[in-house]
Amino acid sequence: MRHKRINKKYEELINDFIDLSDKLDVRIIHDKGDFYGDDCLLFSDNVIVINKHKPLEQRVNVLAKCFSKMKIDNVYIKPMLRDLINQAKTDNT
């Protein structure tokens, strides 16, 4: 039961990232392929490709890392999502 609740939380976070990507005109693609490490691929700042075979938690962290590299100061972001993005910024330095 707890596992389902945790997955639901991460699914909601991924949906929040998708909503954020719509505001920023960024496309998120969940795909399989040759990914080195757990990082996302950014193409010309408007497409993010993440590995759909990674666990939900890892995909959330990868999305946070990608969005931490974008200019998002003037966009409303849910507090929990902003915390994840800010944490990813701190981890990148």
N, CA, C and O atoms as a printed pandas DataFrame, in Angstrom:
     atom_number atom_name residue_name chain_id  residue_number  x_coord  y_coord  z_coord
0              1         N          MET        A               1    0.827   -1.197    0.000
1              2        CA          MET        A               1    0.000    0.000    0.000
2              3         C          MET        A               1    0.869    1.258    0.000
3              4         O          MET        A               1    0.595    2.196   -0.748
4              5         N          ARG        A               2    1.900    1.285    0.822
5              6        CA          ARG        A               2    2.789    2.440    0.897
6              7         C          ARG        A               2    3.491    2.677   -0.434
7              8         O          ARG        A               2    3.664    3.821   -0.855
8              9         N          HIS        A               3    3.897    1.589   -1.098
9             10        CA          HIS        A               3    4.584    1.697   -2.386
10            11         C          HIS        A               3    3.699    2.394   -3.417
11            12         O          HIS        A               3    4.188    3.220   -4.188
12            13         N          LYS        A               4    2.412    2.076   -3.442
13            14        CA          LYS        A               4    1.485    2.703   -4.389
14            15         C          LYS        A               4    1.337    4.193   -4.102
15            16         O          LYS        A               4    1.234    4.999   -5.027
16            17         N          ARG        A               5    1.325    4.561   -2.819
17            18        CA          ARG        A               5    1.194    5.962   -2.442
18            19         C          ARG        A               5    2.425    6.751   -2.880
19            20         O          ARG        A               5    2.303    7.877   -3.362
20            21         N          ILE        A               6    3.607    6.163   -2.713
21            22        CA          ILE        A               6    4.847    6.825   -3.123
22            23         C          ILE        A               6    4.867    6.999   -4.638
23            24         O          ILE        A               6    5.222    8.068   -5.135
24            25         N          ASN        A               7    4.488    5.950   -5.378
25            26        CA          ASN        A               7    4.440    6.056   -6.835
26            27         C          ASN        A               7    3.456    7.128   -7.270
27            28         O          ASN        A               7    3.731    7.876   -8.208
28            29         N          LYS        A               8    2.317    7.213   -6.602
29            30        CA          LYS        A               8    1.323    8.234   -6.938
30            31         C          LYS        A               8    1.903    9.627   -6.738
31            32         O          LYS        A               8    1.662   10.526   -7.543
32            33         N          LYS        A               9    2.662    9.805   -5.672
33            34        CA          LYS        A               9    3.300   11.090   -5.399
34            35         C          LYS        A               9    4.245   11.461   -6.542
35            36         O          LYS        A               9    4.229   12.596   -7.018
36            37         N          TYR        A              10    5.065   10.510   -6.981
37            38        CA          TYR        A              10    6.005   10.794   -8.063
38            39         C          TYR        A              10    5.294   10.990   -9.397
39            40         O          TYR        A              10    5.740   11.788  -10.222
40            41         N          GLU        A              11    4.207   10.280   -9.618
41            42        CA          GLU        A              11    3.415   10.487  -10.834
42            43         C          GLU        A              11    2.841   11.905  -10.849
43            44         O          GLU        A              11    2.817   12.561  -11.890
44            45         N          GLU        A              12    2.381   12.368   -9.690
45            46        CA          GLU        A              12    1.854   13.728   -9.593
46            47         C          GLU        A              12    2.952   14.751   -9.851
47            48         O          GLU        A              12    2.718   15.760  -10.515
48            49         N          LEU        A              13    4.146   14.495   -9.333
49            50        CA          LEU        A              13    5.265   15.408   -9.570
50            51         C          LEU        A              13    5.633   15.447  -11.052
51            52         O          LEU        A              13    5.922   16.515  -11.592
52            53         N          ILE        A              14    5.625   14.301  -11.702
53            54        CA          ILE        A              14    5.915   14.269  -13.139
54            55         C          ILE        A              14    4.847   15.059  -13.892
55            56         O          ILE        A              14    5.165   15.813  -14.811
56            57         N          ASN        A              15    3.589   14.889  -13.508
57            58        CA          ASN        A              15    2.520   15.672  -14.143
58            59         C          ASN        A              15    2.694   17.165  -13.895
59            60         O          ASN        A              15    2.407   17.977  -14.775
60            61         N          ASP        A              16    3.164   17.535  -12.698
61            62        CA          ASP        A              16    3.440   18.945  -12.410
62            63         C          ASP        A              16    4.564   19.465  -13.301
63            64         O          ASP        A              16    4.507   20.599  -13.777
64            65         N          PHE        A              17    5.587   18.640  -13.528
65            66        CA          PHE        A              17    6.670   19.044  -14.431
66            67         C          PHE        A              17    6.147   19.189  -15.861
67            68         O          PHE        A              17    6.576   20.082  -16.591
68            69         N          ILE        A              18    5.237   18.326  -16.253
69            70        CA          ILE        A              18    4.642   18.436  -17.594
70            71         C          ILE        A              18    3.849   19.738  -17.709
71            72         O          ILE        A              18    3.925   20.421  -18.730
72            73         N          ASP        A              19    3.089   20.087  -16.668
73            74        CA          ASP        A              19    2.362   21.362  -16.660
74            75         C          ASP        A              19    3.334   22.539  -16.762
75            76         O          ASP        A              19    3.088   23.492  -17.500
76            77         N          LEU        A              20    4.427   22.466  -16.023
77            78        CA          LEU        A              20    5.442   23.512  -16.069
78            79         C          LEU        A              20    6.052   23.601  -17.465
79            80         O          LEU        A              20    6.285   24.696  -17.976
80            81         N          SER        A              21    6.305   22.467  -18.070
81            82        CA          SER        A              21    6.896   22.473  -19.417
82            83         C          SER        A              21    5.945   23.132  -20.419
83            84         O          SER        A              21    6.391   23.802  -21.351
84            85         N          ASP        A              22    4.640   22.942  -20.228
85            86        CA          ASP        A              22    3.667   23.601  -21.109
86            87         C          ASP        A              22    3.754   25.122  -20.970
87            88         O          ASP        A              22    3.676   25.842  -21.965
88            89         N          LYS        A              23    3.915   25.609  -19.741
89            90        CA          LYS        A              23    4.038   27.058  -19.508
90            91         C          LYS        A              23    5.285   27.623  -20.169
91            92         O          LYS        A              23    5.286   28.762  -20.636
92            93         N          LEU        A              24    6.349   26.821  -20.208
93            94        CA          LEU        A              24    7.626   27.279  -20.745
94            95         C          LEU        A              24    7.814   26.912  -22.210
95            96         O          LEU        A              24    8.865   27.176  -22.793
96            97         N          ASP        A              25    6.799   26.307  -22.797
97            98        CA          ASP        A              25    6.874   25.846  -24.191
98            99         C          ASP        A              25    8.047   24.874  -24.384
99           100         O          ASP        A              25    8.808   24.964  -25.348
100          101         N          VAL        A              26    8.161   23.944  -23.430
101          102        CA          VAL        A              26    9.186   22.895  -23.475
102          103         C          VAL        A              26    8.467   21.564  -23.608
103          104         O          VAL        A              26    7.473   21.312  -22.926
104          105         N          ARG        A              27    8.966   20.733  -24.471
105          106        CA          ARG        A              27    8.347   19.423  -24.687
106          107         C          ARG        A              27    9.142   18.361  -23.928
107          108         O          ARG        A              27   10.368   18.308  -24.024
108          109         N          ILE        A              28    8.434   17.518  -23.174
109          110        CA          ILE        A              28    9.067   16.411  -22.458
110          111         C          ILE        A              28    8.720   15.122  -23.186
111          112         O          ILE        A              28    7.549   14.819  -23.414
112          113         N          ILE        A              29    9.742   14.377  -23.543
113          114        CA          ILE        A              29    9.548   13.097  -24.218
114          115         C          ILE        A              29   10.069   11.995  -23.313
115          116         O          ILE        A              29   11.222   12.026  -22.884
116          117         N          HIS        A              30    9.222   11.031  -23.026
117          118        CA          HIS        A              30    9.621    9.843  -22.262
118          119         C          HIS        A              30    9.932    8.773  -23.303
119          120         O          HIS        A              30    9.040    8.327  -24.025
120          121         N          ASP        A              31   11.188    8.366  -23.380
121          122        CA          ASP        A              31   11.576    7.436  -24.433
122          123         C          ASP        A              31   12.654    6.504  -23.913
123          124         O          ASP        A              31   13.212    6.709  -22.835
124          125         N          LYS        A              32   12.931    5.490  -24.692
125          126        CA          LYS        A              32   14.030    4.591  -24.369
126          127         C          LYS        A              32   15.182    4.942  -25.291
127          128         O          LYS        A              32   14.995    5.620  -26.301
128          129         N          GLY        A              33   16.352    4.488  -24.949
129          130        CA          GLY        A              33   17.488    4.766  -25.821
130          131         C          GLY        A              33   18.788    4.722  -25.053
131          132         O          GLY        A              33   18.842    4.283  -23.904
132          133         N          ASP        A              34   19.817    5.176  -25.700
133          134        CA          ASP        A              34   21.152    5.197  -25.098
134          135         C          ASP        A              34   21.318    6.482  -24.292
135          136         O          ASP        A              34   21.620    7.545  -24.834
136          137         N          PHE        A              35   21.115    6.355  -23.003
137          138        CA          PHE        A              35   21.295    7.477  -22.099
138          139         C          PHE        A              35   22.532    7.187  -21.264
139          140         O          PHE        A              35   22.670    6.103  -20.698
140          141         N          TYR        A              36   23.414    8.147  -21.194
141          142        CA          TYR        A              36   24.601    7.987  -20.372
142          143         C          TYR        A              36   24.303    8.551  -19.000
143          144         O          TYR        A              36   23.965    9.728  -18.870
144          145         N          GLY        A              37   24.424    7.737  -17.989
145          146        CA          GLY        A              37   24.074    8.158  -16.643
146          147         C          GLY        A              37   22.577    8.317  -16.530
147          148         O          GLY        A              37   21.817    7.633  -17.215
148          149         N          ASP        A              38   22.150    9.226  -15.660
149          150        CA          ASP        A              38   20.708    9.423  -15.492
150          151         C          ASP        A              38   20.272   10.777  -16.020
151          152         O          ASP        A              38   19.138   11.202  -15.796
152          153         N          ASP        A              39   21.167   11.451  -16.717
153          154        CA          ASP        A              39   20.881   12.808  -17.140
154          155         C          ASP        A              39   19.884   12.844  -18.289
155          156         O          ASP        A              39   19.705   11.870  -19.020
156          157         N          CYS        A              40   19.256   13.976  -18.421
157          158        CA          CYS        A              40   18.327   14.170  -19.524
158          159         C          CYS        A              40   19.096   14.741  -20.706
159          160         O          CYS        A              40   20.248   15.154  -20.580
160          161         N          LEU        A              41   18.454   14.755  -21.819
161          162        CA          LEU        A              41   19.020   15.381  -23.001
162          163         C          LEU        A              41   18.205   16.620  -23.304
163          164         O          LEU        A              41   16.979   16.549  -23.384
164          165         N          LEU        A              42   18.864   17.756  -23.474
165          166        CA          LEU        A              42   18.178   18.993  -23.831
166          167         C          LEU        A              42   18.543   19.340  -25.260
167          168         O          LEU        A              42   19.722   19.430  -25.602
168          169         N          PHE        A              43   17.544   19.532  -26.087
169          170        CA          PHE        A              43   17.778   19.910  -27.467
170          171         C          PHE        A              43   17.252   21.320  -27.680
171          172         O          PHE        A              43   16.048   21.558  -27.583
172          173         N          SER        A              44   18.134   22.243  -27.966
173          174        CA          SER        A              44   17.804   23.642  -28.255
174          175         C          SER        A              44   16.828   24.238  -27.232
175          176         O          SER        A              44   15.965   25.037  -27.594
176          177         N          ASP        A              45   16.958   23.864  -25.998
177          178        CA          ASP        A              45   16.204   24.433  -24.875
178          179         C          ASP        A              45   14.684   24.280  -24.963
179          180         O          ASP        A              45   13.970   24.931  -24.200
180          181         N          ASN        A              46   14.172   23.455  -25.854
181          182        CA          ASN        A              46   12.722   23.314  -25.868
182          183         C          ASN        A              46   12.250   21.866  -25.916
183          184         O          ASN        A              46   11.052   21.617  -26.053
184          185         N          VAL        A              47   13.162   20.910  -25.808
185          186        CA          VAL        A              47   12.786   19.496  -25.751
186          187         C          VAL        A              47   13.656   18.803  -24.705
187          188         O          VAL        A              47   14.879   18.943  -24.701
188          189         N          ILE        A              48   13.002   18.056  -23.824
189          190        CA          ILE        A              48   13.709   17.243  -22.827
190          191         C          ILE        A              48   13.353   15.788  -23.104
191          192         O          ILE        A              48   12.180   15.443  -23.244
192          193         N          VAL        A              49   14.359   14.948  -23.180
193          194        CA          VAL        A              49   14.132   13.517  -23.369
194          195         C          VAL        A              49   14.631   12.810  -22.115
195          196         O          VAL        A              49   15.789   12.958  -21.725
196          197         N          ILE        A              50   13.741   12.037  -21.486
197          198        CA          ILE        A              50   14.147   11.263  -20.314
198          199         C          ILE        A              50   13.858    9.792  -20.563
199          200         O          ILE        A              50   12.971    9.435  -21.339
200          201         N          ASN        A              51   14.617    8.958  -19.895
201          202        CA          ASN        A              51   14.525    7.512  -20.080
202          203         C          ASN        A              51   13.285    6.980  -19.362
203          204         O          ASN        A              51   13.185    7.065  -18.138
204          205         N          LYS        A              52   12.352    6.438  -20.124
205          206        CA          LYS        A              52   11.099    5.950  -19.547
206          207         C          LYS        A              52   11.269    4.655  -18.763
207          208         O          LYS        A              52   10.343    4.226  -18.075
208          209         N          HIS        A              53   12.423    4.036  -18.854
209          210        CA          HIS        A              53   12.661    2.788  -18.134
210          211         C          HIS        A              53   13.262    2.999  -16.746
211          212         O          HIS        A              53   13.443    2.043  -15.992
212          213         N          LYS        A              54   13.567    4.246  -16.414
213          214        CA          LYS        A              54   14.087    4.551  -15.085
214          215         C          LYS        A              54   12.935    4.624  -14.090
215          216         O          LYS        A              54   11.799    4.901  -14.476
216          217         N          PRO        A              55   13.216    4.379  -12.816
217          218        CA          PRO        A              55   12.167    4.488  -11.788
218          219         C          PRO        A              55   11.602    5.917  -11.734
219          220         O          PRO        A              55   12.282    6.879  -12.087
220          221         N          LEU        A              56   10.350    6.032  -11.287
221          222        CA          LEU        A              56    9.679    7.335  -11.231
222          223         C          LEU        A              56   10.481    8.360  -10.431
223          224         O          LEU        A              56   10.626    9.507  -10.854
224          225         N          GLU        A              57   10.992    7.952   -9.295
225          226        CA          GLU        A              57   11.751    8.878   -8.449
226          227         C          GLU        A              57   12.949    9.439   -9.197
227          228         O          GLU        A              57   13.240   10.631   -9.100
228          229         N          GLN        A              58   13.634    8.603   -9.930
229          230        CA          GLN        A              58   14.809    9.036  -10.678
230          231         C          GLN        A              58   14.402    9.988  -11.808
231          232         O          GLN        A              58   15.106   10.960  -12.083
232          233         N          ARG        A              59   13.272    9.714  -12.460
233          234        CA          ARG        A              59   12.797   10.608  -13.526
234          235         C          ARG        A              59   12.441   11.980  -12.965
235          236         O          ARG        A              59   12.710   12.998  -13.603
236          237         N          VAL        A              60   11.839   12.018  -11.781
237          238        CA          VAL        A              60   11.519   13.294  -11.137
238          239         C          VAL        A              60   12.802   14.071  -10.863
239          240         O          VAL        A              60   12.874   15.272  -11.125
240          241         N          ASN        A              61   13.804   13.390  -10.342
241          242        CA          ASN        A              61   15.078   14.052  -10.049
242          243         C          ASN        A              61   15.759   14.551  -11.318
243          244         O          ASN        A              61   16.362   15.624  -11.322
244          245         N          VAL        A              62   15.664   13.787  -12.380
245          246        CA          VAL        A              62   16.248   14.188  -13.654
246          247         C          VAL        A              62   15.534   15.421  -14.198
247          248         O          VAL        A              62   16.179   16.352  -14.681
248          249         N          LEU        A              63   14.199   15.431  -14.121
249          250        CA          LEU        A              63   13.447   16.603  -14.580
250          251         C          LEU        A              63   13.803   17.837  -13.754
251          252         O          LEU        A              63   13.946   18.932  -14.300
252          253         N          ALA        A              64   13.944   17.663  -12.453
253          254        CA          ALA        A              64   14.337   18.784  -11.595
254          255         C          ALA        A              64   15.698   19.323  -12.025
255          256         O          ALA        A              64   15.908   20.535  -12.071
256          257         N          LYS        A              65   16.613   18.419  -12.338
257          258        CA          LYS        A              65   17.948   18.827  -12.782
258          259         C          LYS        A              65   17.871   19.595  -14.104
259          260         O          LYS        A              65   18.550   20.608  -14.274
260          261         N          CYS        A              66   17.058   19.122  -15.022
261          262        CA          CYS        A              66   16.904   19.816  -16.309
262          263         C          CYS        A              66   16.306   21.201  -16.123
263          264         O          CYS        A              66   16.803   22.176  -16.687
264          265         N          PHE        A              67   15.241   21.292  -15.334
265          266        CA          PHE        A              67   14.590   22.585  -15.134
266          267         C          PHE        A              67   15.463   23.530  -14.318
267          268         O          PHE        A              67   15.299   24.747  -14.405
268          269         N          SER        A              68   16.383   22.996  -13.532
269          270        CA          SER        A              68   17.278   23.863  -12.761
270          271         C          SER        A              68   18.241   24.618  -13.672
271          272         O          SER        A              68   18.840   25.607  -13.250
272          273         N          LYS        A              69   18.396   24.170  -14.900
273          274        CA          LYS        A              69   19.291   24.815  -15.857
274          275         C          LYS        A              69   18.575   25.856  -16.708
275          276         O          LYS        A              69   19.201   26.504  -17.548
276          277         N          MET        A              70   17.264   26.025  -16.500
277          278        CA          MET        A              70   16.466   26.953  -17.301
278          279         C          MET        A              70   16.157   28.215  -16.509
279          280         O          MET        A              70   16.238   28.236  -15.281
280          281         N          LYS        A              71   15.803   29.264  -17.238
281          282        CA          LYS        A              71   15.394   30.519  -16.604
282          283         C          LYS        A              71   13.904   30.419  -16.287
283          284         O          LYS        A              71   13.059   30.505  -17.178
284          285         N          ILE        A              72   13.598   30.236  -15.010
285          286        CA          ILE        A              72   12.203   30.018  -14.605
286          287         C          ILE        A              72   11.774   30.959  -13.478
287          288         O          ILE        A              72   10.778   30.707  -12.799
288          289         N          ASP        A              73   12.523   32.033  -13.284
289          290        CA          ASP        A              73   12.235   32.934  -12.167
290          291         C          ASP        A              73   10.883   33.628  -12.278
291          292         O          ASP        A              73   10.262   33.919  -11.256
292          293         N          ASN        A              74   10.419   33.897  -13.482
293          294        CA          ASN        A              74    9.186   34.661  -13.665
294          295         C          ASN        A              74    7.965   33.780  -13.898
295          296         O          ASN        A              74    6.939   34.258  -14.381
296          297         N          VAL        A              75    8.068   32.505  -13.562
297          298        CA          VAL        A              75    6.974   31.559  -13.792
298          299         C          VAL        A              75    6.506   31.024  -12.446
299          300         O          VAL        A              75    7.318   30.688  -11.583
300          301         N          TYR        A              76    5.167   30.947  -12.271
301          302        CA          TYR        A              76    4.665   30.351  -11.038
302          303         C          TYR        A              76    4.921   28.848  -11.071
303          304         O          TYR        A              76    4.576   28.163  -12.033
304          305         N          ILE        A              77    5.526   28.358  -10.011
305          306        CA          ILE        A              77    5.820   26.929   -9.869
306          307         C          ILE        A              77    5.345   26.516   -8.485
307          308         O          ILE        A              77    5.584   27.220   -7.503
308          309         N          LYS        A              78    4.679   25.387   -8.410
309          310        CA          LYS        A              78    4.234   24.883   -7.114
310          311         C          LYS        A              78    5.431   24.807   -6.165
311          312         O          LYS        A              78    6.526   24.428   -6.579
312          313         N          PRO        A              79    5.228   25.164   -4.900
313          314        CA          PRO        A              79    6.336   25.205   -3.947
314          315         C          PRO        A              79    7.149   23.904   -3.878
315          316         O          PRO        A              79    8.378   23.944   -3.823
316          317         N          MET        A              80    6.474   22.770   -3.882
317          318        CA          MET        A              80    7.206   21.503   -3.791
318          319         C          MET        A              80    8.107   21.297   -5.013
319          320         O          MET        A              80    9.228   20.802   -4.893
320          321         N          LEU        A              81    7.606   21.678   -6.177
321          322        CA          LEU        A              81    8.385   21.558   -7.409
322          323         C          LEU        A              81    9.562   22.525   -7.388
323          324         O          LEU        A              81   10.677   22.168   -7.770
324          325         N          ARG        A              82    9.307   23.747   -6.940
325          326        CA          ARG        A              82   10.393   24.736   -6.855
326          327         C          ARG        A              82   11.477   24.253   -5.890
327          328         O          ARG        A              82   12.664   24.439   -6.155
328          329         N          ASP        A              83   11.084   23.642   -4.785
329          330        CA          ASP        A              83   12.064   23.098   -3.842
330          331         C          ASP        A              83   12.935   22.034   -4.504
331          332         O          ASP        A              83   14.152   22.018   -4.316
332          333         N          LEU        A              84   12.312   21.147   -5.278
333          334        CA          LEU        A              84   13.078   20.114   -5.983
334          335         C          LEU        A              84   14.053   20.726   -6.980
335          336         O          LEU        A              84   15.199   20.289   -7.086
336          337         N          ILE        A              85   13.595   21.735   -7.706
337          338        CA          ILE        A              85   14.445   22.405   -8.691
338          339         C          ILE        A              85   15.595   23.129   -8.009
339          340         O          ILE        A              85   16.736   23.054   -8.465
340          341         N          ASN        A              86   15.305   23.827   -6.922
341          342        CA          ASN        A              86   16.349   24.541   -6.181
342          343         C          ASN        A              86   17.355   23.561   -5.593
343          344         O          ASN        A              86   18.554   23.838   -5.578
344          345         N          GLN        A              87   16.882   22.432   -5.115
345          346        CA          GLN        A              87   17.788   21.405   -4.581
346          347         C          GLN        A              87   18.696   20.873   -5.697
347          348         O          GLN        A              87   19.884   20.638   -5.473
348          349         N          ALA        A              88   18.143   20.687   -6.882
349          350        CA          ALA        A              88   18.941   20.218   -8.024
350          351         C          ALA        A              88   20.001   21.254   -8.395
351          352         O          ALA        A              88   21.116   20.890   -8.770
352          353         N          LYS        A              89   19.661   22.553   -8.293
353          354        CA          LYS        A              89   20.635   23.611   -8.554
354          355         C          LYS        A              89   21.786   23.531   -7.567
355          356         O          LYS        A              89   22.954   23.651   -7.937
356          357         N          THR        A              90   21.435   23.326   -6.305
357          358        CA          THR        A              90   22.454   23.231   -5.249
358          359         C          THR        A              90   23.339   22.006   -5.484
359          360         O          THR        A              90   24.553   22.072   -5.294
360          361         N          ASP        A              91   22.743   20.909   -5.890
361          362        CA          ASP        A              91   23.498   19.684   -6.128
362          363         C          ASP        A              91   24.427   19.804   -7.326
363          364         O          ASP        A              91   25.462   19.139   -7.375
364          365         N          ASN        A              92   24.068   20.654   -8.302
365          366        CA          ASN        A              92   24.881   20.830   -9.507
366          367         C          ASN        A              92   26.122   21.667   -9.270
367          368         O          ASN        A              92   27.062   21.616  -10.063
368          369         N          THR        A              93   26.141   22.439   -8.189
369          370        CA          THR        A              93   27.300   23.309   -7.959
370          371         C          THR        A              93   28.363   22.650   -7.158
371          372         O          THR        A              93   29.398   23.259   -6.886
